[in-house]
PDB file of C-alpha atoms (C1' of nucleotides) in Angstrom:
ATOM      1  CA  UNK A   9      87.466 -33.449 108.441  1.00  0.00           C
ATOM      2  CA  UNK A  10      86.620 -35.001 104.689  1.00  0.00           C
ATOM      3  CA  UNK A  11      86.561 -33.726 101.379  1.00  0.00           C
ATOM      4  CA  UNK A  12      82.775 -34.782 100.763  1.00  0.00           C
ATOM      5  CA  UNK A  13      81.341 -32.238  98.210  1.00  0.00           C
ATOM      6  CA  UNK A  14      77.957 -32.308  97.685  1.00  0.00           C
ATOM      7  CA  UNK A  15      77.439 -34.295  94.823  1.00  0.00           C
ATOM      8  CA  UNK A  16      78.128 -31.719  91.794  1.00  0.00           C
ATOM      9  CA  UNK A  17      75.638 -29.840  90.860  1.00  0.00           C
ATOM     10  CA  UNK A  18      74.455 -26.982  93.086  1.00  0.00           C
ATOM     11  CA  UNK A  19      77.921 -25.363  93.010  1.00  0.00           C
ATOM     12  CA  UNK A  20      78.603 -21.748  91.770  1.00  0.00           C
ATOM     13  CA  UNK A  21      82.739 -22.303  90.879  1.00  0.00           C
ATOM     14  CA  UNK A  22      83.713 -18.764  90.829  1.00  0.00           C
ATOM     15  CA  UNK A  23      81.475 -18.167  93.928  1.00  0.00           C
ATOM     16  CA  UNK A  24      83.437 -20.529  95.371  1.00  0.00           C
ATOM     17  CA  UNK A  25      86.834 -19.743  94.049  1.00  0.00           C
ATOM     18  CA  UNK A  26      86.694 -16.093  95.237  1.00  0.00           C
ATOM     19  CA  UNK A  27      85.605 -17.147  99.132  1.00  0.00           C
ATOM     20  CA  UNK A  28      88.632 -19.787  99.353  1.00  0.00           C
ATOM     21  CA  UNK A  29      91.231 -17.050  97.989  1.00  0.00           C
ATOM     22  CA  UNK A  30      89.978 -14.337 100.240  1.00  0.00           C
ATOM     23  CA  UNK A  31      89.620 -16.561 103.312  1.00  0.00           C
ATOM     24  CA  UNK A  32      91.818 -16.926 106.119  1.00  0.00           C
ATOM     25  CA  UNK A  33      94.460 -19.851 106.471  1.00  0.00           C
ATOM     26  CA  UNK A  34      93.121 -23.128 108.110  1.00  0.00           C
ATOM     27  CA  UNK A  35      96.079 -22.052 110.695  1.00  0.00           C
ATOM     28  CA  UNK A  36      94.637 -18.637 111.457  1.00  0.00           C
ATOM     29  CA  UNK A  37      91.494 -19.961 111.609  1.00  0.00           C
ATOM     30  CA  UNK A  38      93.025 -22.892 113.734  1.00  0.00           C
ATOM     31  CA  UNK A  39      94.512 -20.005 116.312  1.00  0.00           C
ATOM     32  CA  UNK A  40      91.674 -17.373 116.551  1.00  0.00           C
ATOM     33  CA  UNK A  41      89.307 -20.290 117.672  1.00  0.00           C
ATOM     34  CA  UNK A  42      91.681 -20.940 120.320  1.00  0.00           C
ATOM     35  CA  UNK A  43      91.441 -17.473 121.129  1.00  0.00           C
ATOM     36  CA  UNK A  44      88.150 -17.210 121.198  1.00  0.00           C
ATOM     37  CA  UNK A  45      87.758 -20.654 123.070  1.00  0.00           C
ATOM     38  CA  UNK A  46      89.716 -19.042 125.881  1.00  0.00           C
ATOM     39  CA  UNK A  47      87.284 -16.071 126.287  1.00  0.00           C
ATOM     40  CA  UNK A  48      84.306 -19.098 125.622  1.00  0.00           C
ATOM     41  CA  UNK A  49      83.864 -19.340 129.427  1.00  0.00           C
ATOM     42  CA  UNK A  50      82.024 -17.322 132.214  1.00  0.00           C
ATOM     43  CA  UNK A  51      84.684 -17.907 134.757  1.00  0.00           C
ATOM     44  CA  UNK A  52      86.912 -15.846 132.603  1.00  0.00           C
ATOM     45  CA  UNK A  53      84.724 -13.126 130.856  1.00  0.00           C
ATOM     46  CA  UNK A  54      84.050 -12.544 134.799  1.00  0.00           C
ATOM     47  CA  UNK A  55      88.054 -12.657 135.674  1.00  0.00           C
ATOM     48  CA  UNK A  56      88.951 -10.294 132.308  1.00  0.00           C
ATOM     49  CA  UNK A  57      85.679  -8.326 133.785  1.00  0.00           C
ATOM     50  CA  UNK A  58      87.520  -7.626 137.125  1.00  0.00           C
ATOM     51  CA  UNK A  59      90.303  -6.764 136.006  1.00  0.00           C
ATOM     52  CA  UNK A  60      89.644  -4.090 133.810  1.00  0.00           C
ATOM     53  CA  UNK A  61      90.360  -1.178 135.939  1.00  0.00           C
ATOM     54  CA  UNK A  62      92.947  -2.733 137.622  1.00  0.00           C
ATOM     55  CA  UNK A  63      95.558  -5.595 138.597  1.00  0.00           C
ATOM     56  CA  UNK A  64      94.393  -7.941 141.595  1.00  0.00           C
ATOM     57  CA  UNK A  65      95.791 -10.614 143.041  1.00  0.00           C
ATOM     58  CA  UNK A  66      94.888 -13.949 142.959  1.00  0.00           C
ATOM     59  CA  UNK A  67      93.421 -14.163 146.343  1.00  0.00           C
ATOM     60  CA  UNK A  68      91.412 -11.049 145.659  1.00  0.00           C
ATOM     61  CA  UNK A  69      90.417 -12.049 142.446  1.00  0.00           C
ATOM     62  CA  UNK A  70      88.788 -15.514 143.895  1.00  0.00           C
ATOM     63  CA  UNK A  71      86.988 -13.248 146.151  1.00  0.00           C
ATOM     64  CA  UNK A  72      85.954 -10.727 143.698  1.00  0.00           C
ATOM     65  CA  UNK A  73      84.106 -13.314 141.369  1.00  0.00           C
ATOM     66  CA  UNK A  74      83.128 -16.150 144.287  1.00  0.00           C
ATOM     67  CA  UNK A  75      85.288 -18.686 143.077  1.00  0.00           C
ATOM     68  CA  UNK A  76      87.809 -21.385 144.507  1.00  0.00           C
ATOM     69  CA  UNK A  77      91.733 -20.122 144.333  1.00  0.00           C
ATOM     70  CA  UNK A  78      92.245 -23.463 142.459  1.00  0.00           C
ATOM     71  CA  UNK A  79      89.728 -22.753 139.909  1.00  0.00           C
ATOM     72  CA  UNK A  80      90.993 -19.193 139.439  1.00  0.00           C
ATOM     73  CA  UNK A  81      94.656 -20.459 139.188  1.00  0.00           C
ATOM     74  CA  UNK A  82      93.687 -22.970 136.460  1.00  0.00           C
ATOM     75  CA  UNK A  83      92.359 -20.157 134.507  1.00  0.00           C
ATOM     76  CA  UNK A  84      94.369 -17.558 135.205  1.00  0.00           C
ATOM     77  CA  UNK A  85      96.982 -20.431 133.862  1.00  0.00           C
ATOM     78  CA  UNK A  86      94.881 -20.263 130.608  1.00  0.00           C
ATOM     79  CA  UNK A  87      94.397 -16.592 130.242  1.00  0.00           C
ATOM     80  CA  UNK A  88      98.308 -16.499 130.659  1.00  0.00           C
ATOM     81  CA  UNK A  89      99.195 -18.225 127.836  1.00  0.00           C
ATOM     82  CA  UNK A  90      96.926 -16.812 126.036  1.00  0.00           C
ATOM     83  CA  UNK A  91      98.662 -13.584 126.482  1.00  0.00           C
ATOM     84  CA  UNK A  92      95.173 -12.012 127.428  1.00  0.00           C
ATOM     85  CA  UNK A  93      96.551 -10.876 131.104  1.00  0.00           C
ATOM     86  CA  UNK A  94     100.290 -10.752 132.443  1.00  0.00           C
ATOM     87  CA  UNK A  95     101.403 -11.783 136.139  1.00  0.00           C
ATOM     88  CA  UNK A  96     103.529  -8.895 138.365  1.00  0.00           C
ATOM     89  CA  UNK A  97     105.089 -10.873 140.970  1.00  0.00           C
ATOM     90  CA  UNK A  98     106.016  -9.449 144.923  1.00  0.00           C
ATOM     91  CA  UNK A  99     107.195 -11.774 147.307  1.00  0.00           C
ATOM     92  CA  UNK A 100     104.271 -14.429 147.475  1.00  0.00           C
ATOM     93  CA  UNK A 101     101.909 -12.573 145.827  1.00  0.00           C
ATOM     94  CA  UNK A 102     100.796 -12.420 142.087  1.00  0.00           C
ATOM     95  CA  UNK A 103      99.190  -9.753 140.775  1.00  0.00           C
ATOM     96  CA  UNK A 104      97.176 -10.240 137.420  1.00  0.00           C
ATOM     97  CA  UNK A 105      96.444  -7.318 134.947  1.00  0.00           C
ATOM     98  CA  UNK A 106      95.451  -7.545 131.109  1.00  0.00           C
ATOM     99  CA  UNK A 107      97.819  -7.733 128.919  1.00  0.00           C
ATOM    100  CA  UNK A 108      96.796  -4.840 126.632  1.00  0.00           C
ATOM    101  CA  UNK A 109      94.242  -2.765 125.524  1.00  0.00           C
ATOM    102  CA  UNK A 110      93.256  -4.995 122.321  1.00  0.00           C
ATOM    103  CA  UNK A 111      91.750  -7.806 125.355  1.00  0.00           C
ATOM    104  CA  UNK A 112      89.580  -4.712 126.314  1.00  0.00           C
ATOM    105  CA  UNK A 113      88.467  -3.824 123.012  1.00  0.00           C
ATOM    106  CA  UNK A 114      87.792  -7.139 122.469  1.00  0.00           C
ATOM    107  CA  UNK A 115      85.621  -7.357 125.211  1.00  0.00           C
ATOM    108  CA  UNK A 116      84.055  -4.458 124.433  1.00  0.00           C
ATOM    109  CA  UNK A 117      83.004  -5.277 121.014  1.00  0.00           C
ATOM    110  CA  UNK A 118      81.361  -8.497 122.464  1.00  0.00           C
ATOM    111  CA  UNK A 119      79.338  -6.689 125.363  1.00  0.00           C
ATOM    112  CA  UNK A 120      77.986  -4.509 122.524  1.00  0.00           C
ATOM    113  CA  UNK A 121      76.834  -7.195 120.709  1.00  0.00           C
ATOM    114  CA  UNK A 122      74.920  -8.711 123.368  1.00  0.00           C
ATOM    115  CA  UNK A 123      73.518  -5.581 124.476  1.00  0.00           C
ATOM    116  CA  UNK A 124      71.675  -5.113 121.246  1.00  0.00           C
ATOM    117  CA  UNK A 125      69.421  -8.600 121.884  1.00  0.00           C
TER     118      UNK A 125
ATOM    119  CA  UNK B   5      80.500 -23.079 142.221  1.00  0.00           C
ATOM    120  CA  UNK B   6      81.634 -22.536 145.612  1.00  0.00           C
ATOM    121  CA  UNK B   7      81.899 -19.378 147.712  1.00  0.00           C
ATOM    122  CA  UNK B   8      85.069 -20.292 149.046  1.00  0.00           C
ATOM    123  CA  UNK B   9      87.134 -16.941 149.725  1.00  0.00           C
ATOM    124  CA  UNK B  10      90.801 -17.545 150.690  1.00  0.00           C
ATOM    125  CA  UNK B  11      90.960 -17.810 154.776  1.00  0.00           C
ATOM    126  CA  UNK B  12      90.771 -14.344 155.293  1.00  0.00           C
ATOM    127  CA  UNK B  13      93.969 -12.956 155.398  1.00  0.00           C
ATOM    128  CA  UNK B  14      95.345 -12.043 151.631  1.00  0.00           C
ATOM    129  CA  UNK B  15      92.387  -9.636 150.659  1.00  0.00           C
ATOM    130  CA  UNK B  16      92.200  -6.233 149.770  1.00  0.00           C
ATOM    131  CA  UNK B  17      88.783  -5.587 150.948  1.00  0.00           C
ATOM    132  CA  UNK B  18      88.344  -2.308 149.279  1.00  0.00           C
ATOM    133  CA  UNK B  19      89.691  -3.558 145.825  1.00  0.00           C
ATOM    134  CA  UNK B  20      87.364  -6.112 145.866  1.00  0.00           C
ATOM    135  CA  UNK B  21      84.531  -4.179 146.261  1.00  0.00           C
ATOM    136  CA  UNK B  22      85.427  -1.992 143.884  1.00  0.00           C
ATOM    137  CA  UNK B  23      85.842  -4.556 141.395  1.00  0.00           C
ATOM    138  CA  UNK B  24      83.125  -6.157 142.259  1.00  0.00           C
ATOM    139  CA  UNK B  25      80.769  -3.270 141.681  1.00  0.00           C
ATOM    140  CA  UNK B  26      82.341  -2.066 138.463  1.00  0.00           C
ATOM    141  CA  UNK B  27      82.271  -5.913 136.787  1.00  0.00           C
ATOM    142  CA  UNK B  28      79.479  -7.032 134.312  1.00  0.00           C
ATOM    143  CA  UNK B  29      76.616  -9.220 135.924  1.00  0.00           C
ATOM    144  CA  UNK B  30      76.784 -12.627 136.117  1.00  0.00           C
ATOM    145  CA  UNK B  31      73.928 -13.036 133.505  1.00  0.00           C
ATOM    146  CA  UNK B  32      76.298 -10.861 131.047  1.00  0.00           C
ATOM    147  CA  UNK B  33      79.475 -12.727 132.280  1.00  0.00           C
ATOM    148  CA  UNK B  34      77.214 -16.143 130.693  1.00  0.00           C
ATOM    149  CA  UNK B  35      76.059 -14.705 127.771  1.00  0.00           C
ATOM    150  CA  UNK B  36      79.414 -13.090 126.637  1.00  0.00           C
ATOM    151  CA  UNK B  37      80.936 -16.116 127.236  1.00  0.00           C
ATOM    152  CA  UNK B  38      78.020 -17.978 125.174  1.00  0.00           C
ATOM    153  CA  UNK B  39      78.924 -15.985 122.171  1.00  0.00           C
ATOM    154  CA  UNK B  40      82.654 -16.049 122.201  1.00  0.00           C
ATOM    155  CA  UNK B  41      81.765 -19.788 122.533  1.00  0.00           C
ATOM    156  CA  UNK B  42      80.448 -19.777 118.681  1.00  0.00           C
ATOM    157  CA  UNK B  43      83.440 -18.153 117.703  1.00  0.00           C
ATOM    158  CA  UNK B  44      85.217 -20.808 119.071  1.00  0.00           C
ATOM    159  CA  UNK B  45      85.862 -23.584 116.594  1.00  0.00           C
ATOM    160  CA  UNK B  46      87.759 -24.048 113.114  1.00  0.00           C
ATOM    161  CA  UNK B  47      84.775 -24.587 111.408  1.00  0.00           C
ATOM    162  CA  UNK B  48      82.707 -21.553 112.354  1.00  0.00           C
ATOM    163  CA  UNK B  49      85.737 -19.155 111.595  1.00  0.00           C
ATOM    164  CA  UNK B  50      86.360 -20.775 108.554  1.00  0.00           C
ATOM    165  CA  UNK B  51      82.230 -20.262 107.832  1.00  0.00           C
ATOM    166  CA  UNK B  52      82.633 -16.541 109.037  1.00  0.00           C
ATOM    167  CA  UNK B  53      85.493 -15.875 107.233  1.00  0.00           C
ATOM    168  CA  UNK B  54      84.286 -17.445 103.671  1.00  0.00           C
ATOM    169  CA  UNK B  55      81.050 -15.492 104.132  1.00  0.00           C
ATOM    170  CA  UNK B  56      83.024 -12.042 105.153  1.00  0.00           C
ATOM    171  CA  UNK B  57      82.942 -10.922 101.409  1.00  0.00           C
ATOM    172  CA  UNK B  58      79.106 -11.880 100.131  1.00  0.00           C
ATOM    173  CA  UNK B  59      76.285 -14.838 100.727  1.00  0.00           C
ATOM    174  CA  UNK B  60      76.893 -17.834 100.156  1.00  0.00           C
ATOM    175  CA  UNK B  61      74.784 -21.559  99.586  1.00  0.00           C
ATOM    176  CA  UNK B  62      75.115 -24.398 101.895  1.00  0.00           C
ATOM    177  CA  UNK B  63      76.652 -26.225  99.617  1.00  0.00           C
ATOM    178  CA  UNK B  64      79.181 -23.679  98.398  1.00  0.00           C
ATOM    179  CA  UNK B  65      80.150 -23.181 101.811  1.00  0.00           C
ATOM    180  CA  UNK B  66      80.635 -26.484 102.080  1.00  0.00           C
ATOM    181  CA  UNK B  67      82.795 -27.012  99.403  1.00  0.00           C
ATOM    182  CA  UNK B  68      84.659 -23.279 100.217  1.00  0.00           C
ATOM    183  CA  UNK B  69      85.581 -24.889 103.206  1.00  0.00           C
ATOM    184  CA  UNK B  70      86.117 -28.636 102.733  1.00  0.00           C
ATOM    185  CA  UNK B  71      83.418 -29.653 105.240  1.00  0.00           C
ATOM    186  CA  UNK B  72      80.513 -31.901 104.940  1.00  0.00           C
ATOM    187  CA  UNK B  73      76.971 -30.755 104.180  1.00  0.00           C
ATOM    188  CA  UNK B  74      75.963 -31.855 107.534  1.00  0.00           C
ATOM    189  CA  UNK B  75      78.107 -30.496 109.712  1.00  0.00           C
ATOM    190  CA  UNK B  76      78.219 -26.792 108.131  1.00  0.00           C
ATOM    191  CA  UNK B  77      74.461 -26.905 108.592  1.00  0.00           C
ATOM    192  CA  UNK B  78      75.128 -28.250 112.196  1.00  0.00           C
ATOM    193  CA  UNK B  79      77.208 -25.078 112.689  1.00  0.00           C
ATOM    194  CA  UNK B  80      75.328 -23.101 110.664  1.00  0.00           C
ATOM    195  CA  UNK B  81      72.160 -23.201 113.232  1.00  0.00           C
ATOM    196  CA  UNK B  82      74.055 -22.502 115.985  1.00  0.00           C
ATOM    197  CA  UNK B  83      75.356 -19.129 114.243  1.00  0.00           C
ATOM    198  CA  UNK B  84      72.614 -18.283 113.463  1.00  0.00           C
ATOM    199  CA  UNK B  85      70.719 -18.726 116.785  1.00  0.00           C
ATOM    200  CA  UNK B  86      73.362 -16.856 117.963  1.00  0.00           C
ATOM    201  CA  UNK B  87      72.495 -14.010 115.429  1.00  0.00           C
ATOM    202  CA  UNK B  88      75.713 -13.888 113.327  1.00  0.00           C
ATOM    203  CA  UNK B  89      75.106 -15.170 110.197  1.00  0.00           C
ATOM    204  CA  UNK B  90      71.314 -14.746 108.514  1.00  0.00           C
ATOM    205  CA  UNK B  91      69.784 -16.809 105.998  1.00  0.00           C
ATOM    206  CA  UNK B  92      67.776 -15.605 102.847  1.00  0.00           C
ATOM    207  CA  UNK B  93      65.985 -18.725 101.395  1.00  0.00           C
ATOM    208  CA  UNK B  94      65.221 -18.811  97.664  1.00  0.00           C
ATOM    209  CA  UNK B  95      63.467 -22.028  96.317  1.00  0.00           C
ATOM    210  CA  UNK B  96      65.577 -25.114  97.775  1.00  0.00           C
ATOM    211  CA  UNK B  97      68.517 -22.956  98.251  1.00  0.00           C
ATOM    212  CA  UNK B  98      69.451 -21.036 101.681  1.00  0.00           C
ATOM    213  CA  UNK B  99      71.869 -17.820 101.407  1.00  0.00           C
ATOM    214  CA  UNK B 100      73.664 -17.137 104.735  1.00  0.00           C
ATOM    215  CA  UNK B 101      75.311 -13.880 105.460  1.00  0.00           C
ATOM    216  CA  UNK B 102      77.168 -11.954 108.089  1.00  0.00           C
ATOM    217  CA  UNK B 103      74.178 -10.654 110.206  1.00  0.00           C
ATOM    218  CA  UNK B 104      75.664  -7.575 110.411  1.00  0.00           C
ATOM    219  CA  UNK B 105      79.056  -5.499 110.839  1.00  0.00           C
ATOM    220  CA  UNK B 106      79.247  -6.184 114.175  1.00  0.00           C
ATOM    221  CA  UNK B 107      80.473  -9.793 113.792  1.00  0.00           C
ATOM    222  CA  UNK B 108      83.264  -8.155 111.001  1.00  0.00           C
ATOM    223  CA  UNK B 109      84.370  -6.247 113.656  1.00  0.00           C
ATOM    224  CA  UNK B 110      84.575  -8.740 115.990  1.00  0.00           C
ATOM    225  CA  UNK B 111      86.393 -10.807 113.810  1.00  0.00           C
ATOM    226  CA  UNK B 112      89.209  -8.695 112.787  1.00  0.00           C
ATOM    227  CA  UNK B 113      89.744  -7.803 116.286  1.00  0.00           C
ATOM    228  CA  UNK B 114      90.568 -11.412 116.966  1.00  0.00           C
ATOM    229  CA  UNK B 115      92.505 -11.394 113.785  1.00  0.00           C
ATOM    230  CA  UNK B 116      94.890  -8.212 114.912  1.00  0.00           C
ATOM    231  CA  UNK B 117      95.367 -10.170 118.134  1.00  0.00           C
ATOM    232  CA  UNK B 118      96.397 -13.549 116.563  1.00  0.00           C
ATOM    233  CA  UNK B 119      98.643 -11.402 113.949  1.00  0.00           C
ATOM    234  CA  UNK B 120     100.693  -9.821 117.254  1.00  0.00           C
ATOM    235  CA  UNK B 121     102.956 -13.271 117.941  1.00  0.00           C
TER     236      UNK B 121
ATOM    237  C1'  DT C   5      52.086 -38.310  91.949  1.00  0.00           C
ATOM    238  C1'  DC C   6      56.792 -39.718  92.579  1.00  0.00           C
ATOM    239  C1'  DC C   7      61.499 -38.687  92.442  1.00  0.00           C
ATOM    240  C1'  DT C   8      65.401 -35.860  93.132  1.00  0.00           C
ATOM    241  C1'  DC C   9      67.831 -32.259  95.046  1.00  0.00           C
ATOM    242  C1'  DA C  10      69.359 -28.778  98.790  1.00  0.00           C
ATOM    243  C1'  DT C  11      69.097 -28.339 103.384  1.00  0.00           C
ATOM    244  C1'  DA C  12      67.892 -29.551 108.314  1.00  0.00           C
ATOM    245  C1'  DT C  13      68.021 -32.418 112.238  1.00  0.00           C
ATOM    246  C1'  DG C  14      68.240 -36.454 115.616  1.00  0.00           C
ATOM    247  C1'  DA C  15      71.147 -40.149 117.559  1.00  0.00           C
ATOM    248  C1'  DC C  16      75.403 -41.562 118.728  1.00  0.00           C
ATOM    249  C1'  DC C  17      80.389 -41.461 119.799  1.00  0.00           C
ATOM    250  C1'  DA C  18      85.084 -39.808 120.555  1.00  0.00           C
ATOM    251  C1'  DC C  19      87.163 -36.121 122.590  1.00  0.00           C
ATOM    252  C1'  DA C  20      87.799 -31.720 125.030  1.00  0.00           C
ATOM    253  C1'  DT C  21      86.908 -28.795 129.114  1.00  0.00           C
ATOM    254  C1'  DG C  22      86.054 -26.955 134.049  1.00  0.00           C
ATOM    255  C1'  DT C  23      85.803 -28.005 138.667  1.00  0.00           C
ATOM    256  C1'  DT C  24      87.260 -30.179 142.980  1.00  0.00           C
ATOM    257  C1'  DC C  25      90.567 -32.473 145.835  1.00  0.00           C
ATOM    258  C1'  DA C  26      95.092 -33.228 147.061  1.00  0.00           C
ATOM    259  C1'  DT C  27      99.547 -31.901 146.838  1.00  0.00           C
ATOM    260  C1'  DG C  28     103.720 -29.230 145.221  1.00  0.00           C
ATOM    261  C1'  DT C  29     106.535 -24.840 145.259  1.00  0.00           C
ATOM    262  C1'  DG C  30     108.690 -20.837 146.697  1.00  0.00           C
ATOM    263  C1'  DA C  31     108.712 -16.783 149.760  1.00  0.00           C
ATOM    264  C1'  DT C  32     108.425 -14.935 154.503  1.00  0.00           C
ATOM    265  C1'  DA C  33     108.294 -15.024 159.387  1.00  0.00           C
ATOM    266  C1'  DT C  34     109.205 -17.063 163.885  1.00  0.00           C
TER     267       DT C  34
ATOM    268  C1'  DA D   5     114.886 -25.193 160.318  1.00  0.00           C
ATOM    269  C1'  DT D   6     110.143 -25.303 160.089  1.00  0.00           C
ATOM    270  C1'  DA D   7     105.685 -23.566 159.806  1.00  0.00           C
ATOM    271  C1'  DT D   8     102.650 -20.851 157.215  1.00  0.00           C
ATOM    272  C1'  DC D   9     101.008 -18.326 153.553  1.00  0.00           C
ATOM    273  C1'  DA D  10      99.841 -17.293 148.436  1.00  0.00           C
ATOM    274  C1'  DC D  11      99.826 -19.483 144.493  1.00  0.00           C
ATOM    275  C1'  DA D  12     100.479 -23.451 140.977  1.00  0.00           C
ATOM    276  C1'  DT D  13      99.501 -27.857 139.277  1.00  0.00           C
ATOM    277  C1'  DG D  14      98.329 -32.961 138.578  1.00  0.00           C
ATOM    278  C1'  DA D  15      94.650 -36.479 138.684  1.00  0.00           C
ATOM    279  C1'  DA D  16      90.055 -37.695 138.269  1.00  0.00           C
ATOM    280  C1'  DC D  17      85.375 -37.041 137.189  1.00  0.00           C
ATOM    281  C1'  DA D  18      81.105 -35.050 135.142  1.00  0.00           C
ATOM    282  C1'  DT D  19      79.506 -32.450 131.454  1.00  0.00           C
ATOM    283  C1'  DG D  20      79.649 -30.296 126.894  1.00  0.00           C
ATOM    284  C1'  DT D  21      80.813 -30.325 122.035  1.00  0.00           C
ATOM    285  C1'  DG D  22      81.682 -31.468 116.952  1.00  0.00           C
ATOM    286  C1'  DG D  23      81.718 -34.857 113.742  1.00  0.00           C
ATOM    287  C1'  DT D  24      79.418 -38.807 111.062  1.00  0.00           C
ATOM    288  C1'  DC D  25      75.535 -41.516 109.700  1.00  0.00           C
ATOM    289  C1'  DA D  26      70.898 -41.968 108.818  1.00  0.00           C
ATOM    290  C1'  DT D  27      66.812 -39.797 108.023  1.00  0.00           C
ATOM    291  C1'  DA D  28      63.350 -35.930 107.673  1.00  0.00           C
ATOM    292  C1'  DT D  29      61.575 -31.852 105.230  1.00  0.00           C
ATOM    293  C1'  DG D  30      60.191 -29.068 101.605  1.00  0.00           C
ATOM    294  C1'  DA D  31      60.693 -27.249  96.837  1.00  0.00           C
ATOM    295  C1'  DG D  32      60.798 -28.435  91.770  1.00  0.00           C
ATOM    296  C1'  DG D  33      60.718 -31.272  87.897  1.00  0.00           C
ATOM    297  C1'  DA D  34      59.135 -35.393  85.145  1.00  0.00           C
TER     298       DA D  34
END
DNA sequence: TCCTCATATGACCACATGTTCATGTGATAT
DNA sequence: ATATCACATGAACATGTGGTCATATGAGGA
């Protein structure tokens, strides 16, 4: 990151001006990258994906997309924190759901768009 | 990749196939996660969000931003190969845009989510 | 034509990320 | 107690990514 304006001329000021007061803080911006970053990965668009009508466990969730119980773990881990799915434990088991409907709408709104390519 | 299912004891055979035939394809899965990839830095959100309220030049977004010329245009073509900004060239000057509402709508659903914590 | 300006792009580098492998943890059964 | 099961996690490694620097391109002006 640098402060490296091109030169001075081709600037419109007010254009300018009016974009930086309106825009979002560099911490927003900061935190909805990292939400985005942890839906930037088809390992977990296919986890969020099986889980949409429904929890699973982790075992079953491994099976479900054909990946390693480590791998899903890891991610799950991510997704967790994230607050994009919550964990229901019994005994050994854990049982992953989303979190709320605003992950689903959310992954909605991005199927659409690539549906329209 | 690894089709490595858990022994074979844990599963719930008939929730996985049920999941499995309700998820998105894999080719989906890869190009969802390909787009919530460009929404996944600083920089773009801080592009997307300067540009949510009218075009702007390179340069101003640049400067709206504190970025350098190069890498806003670095992150500029991968927008818009990933169709959410557009460019209107006049003379030496190039006008991006939000391709369309879609990627506003996107957007403020990440925004809502960030806002929750 | 030659120079300058706005933008685009290629090479390179420091850093982040996803998977595997190995191992840790806590619950249940024998 | 101890063995086993479902799940979690740490280390290590290969690959991907975002920035800078240098340079290319293409439009306008002198």
């Amino acid at each position: 990151m640098h402060v490296d304006v091109c030169s001075v001329v081709c600037i419109h000021p007010e254009k300018v001006d009016r974009a930086r007061t309106r825009m979002v803080s560099e911490g927003t911006a900061e935190r909805l990258a990292e939400l985005f970053k942890v839906l930037a990965d088809p390992t977990r668009v296919r986890i969020l994906s099986a889980l949409q009508h429904g929890e699973l466990c982790v075992c079953d969730l491994a099976a479900a997309i054909s990946a390693s119980q480590s791998a899903v773990s890891h991610q799950l881990r991510l997704l967790r924190v994230a607050r994009l799915v919550k964990v229901r434990r019994e005994g050994k088991m854990a049982f992953y759901s989303l979190d709320d409907d605003h992950v689903r709408h959310l992954f909605r709104e991005g199927l659409e768009h690539v549906a329209e390519e």
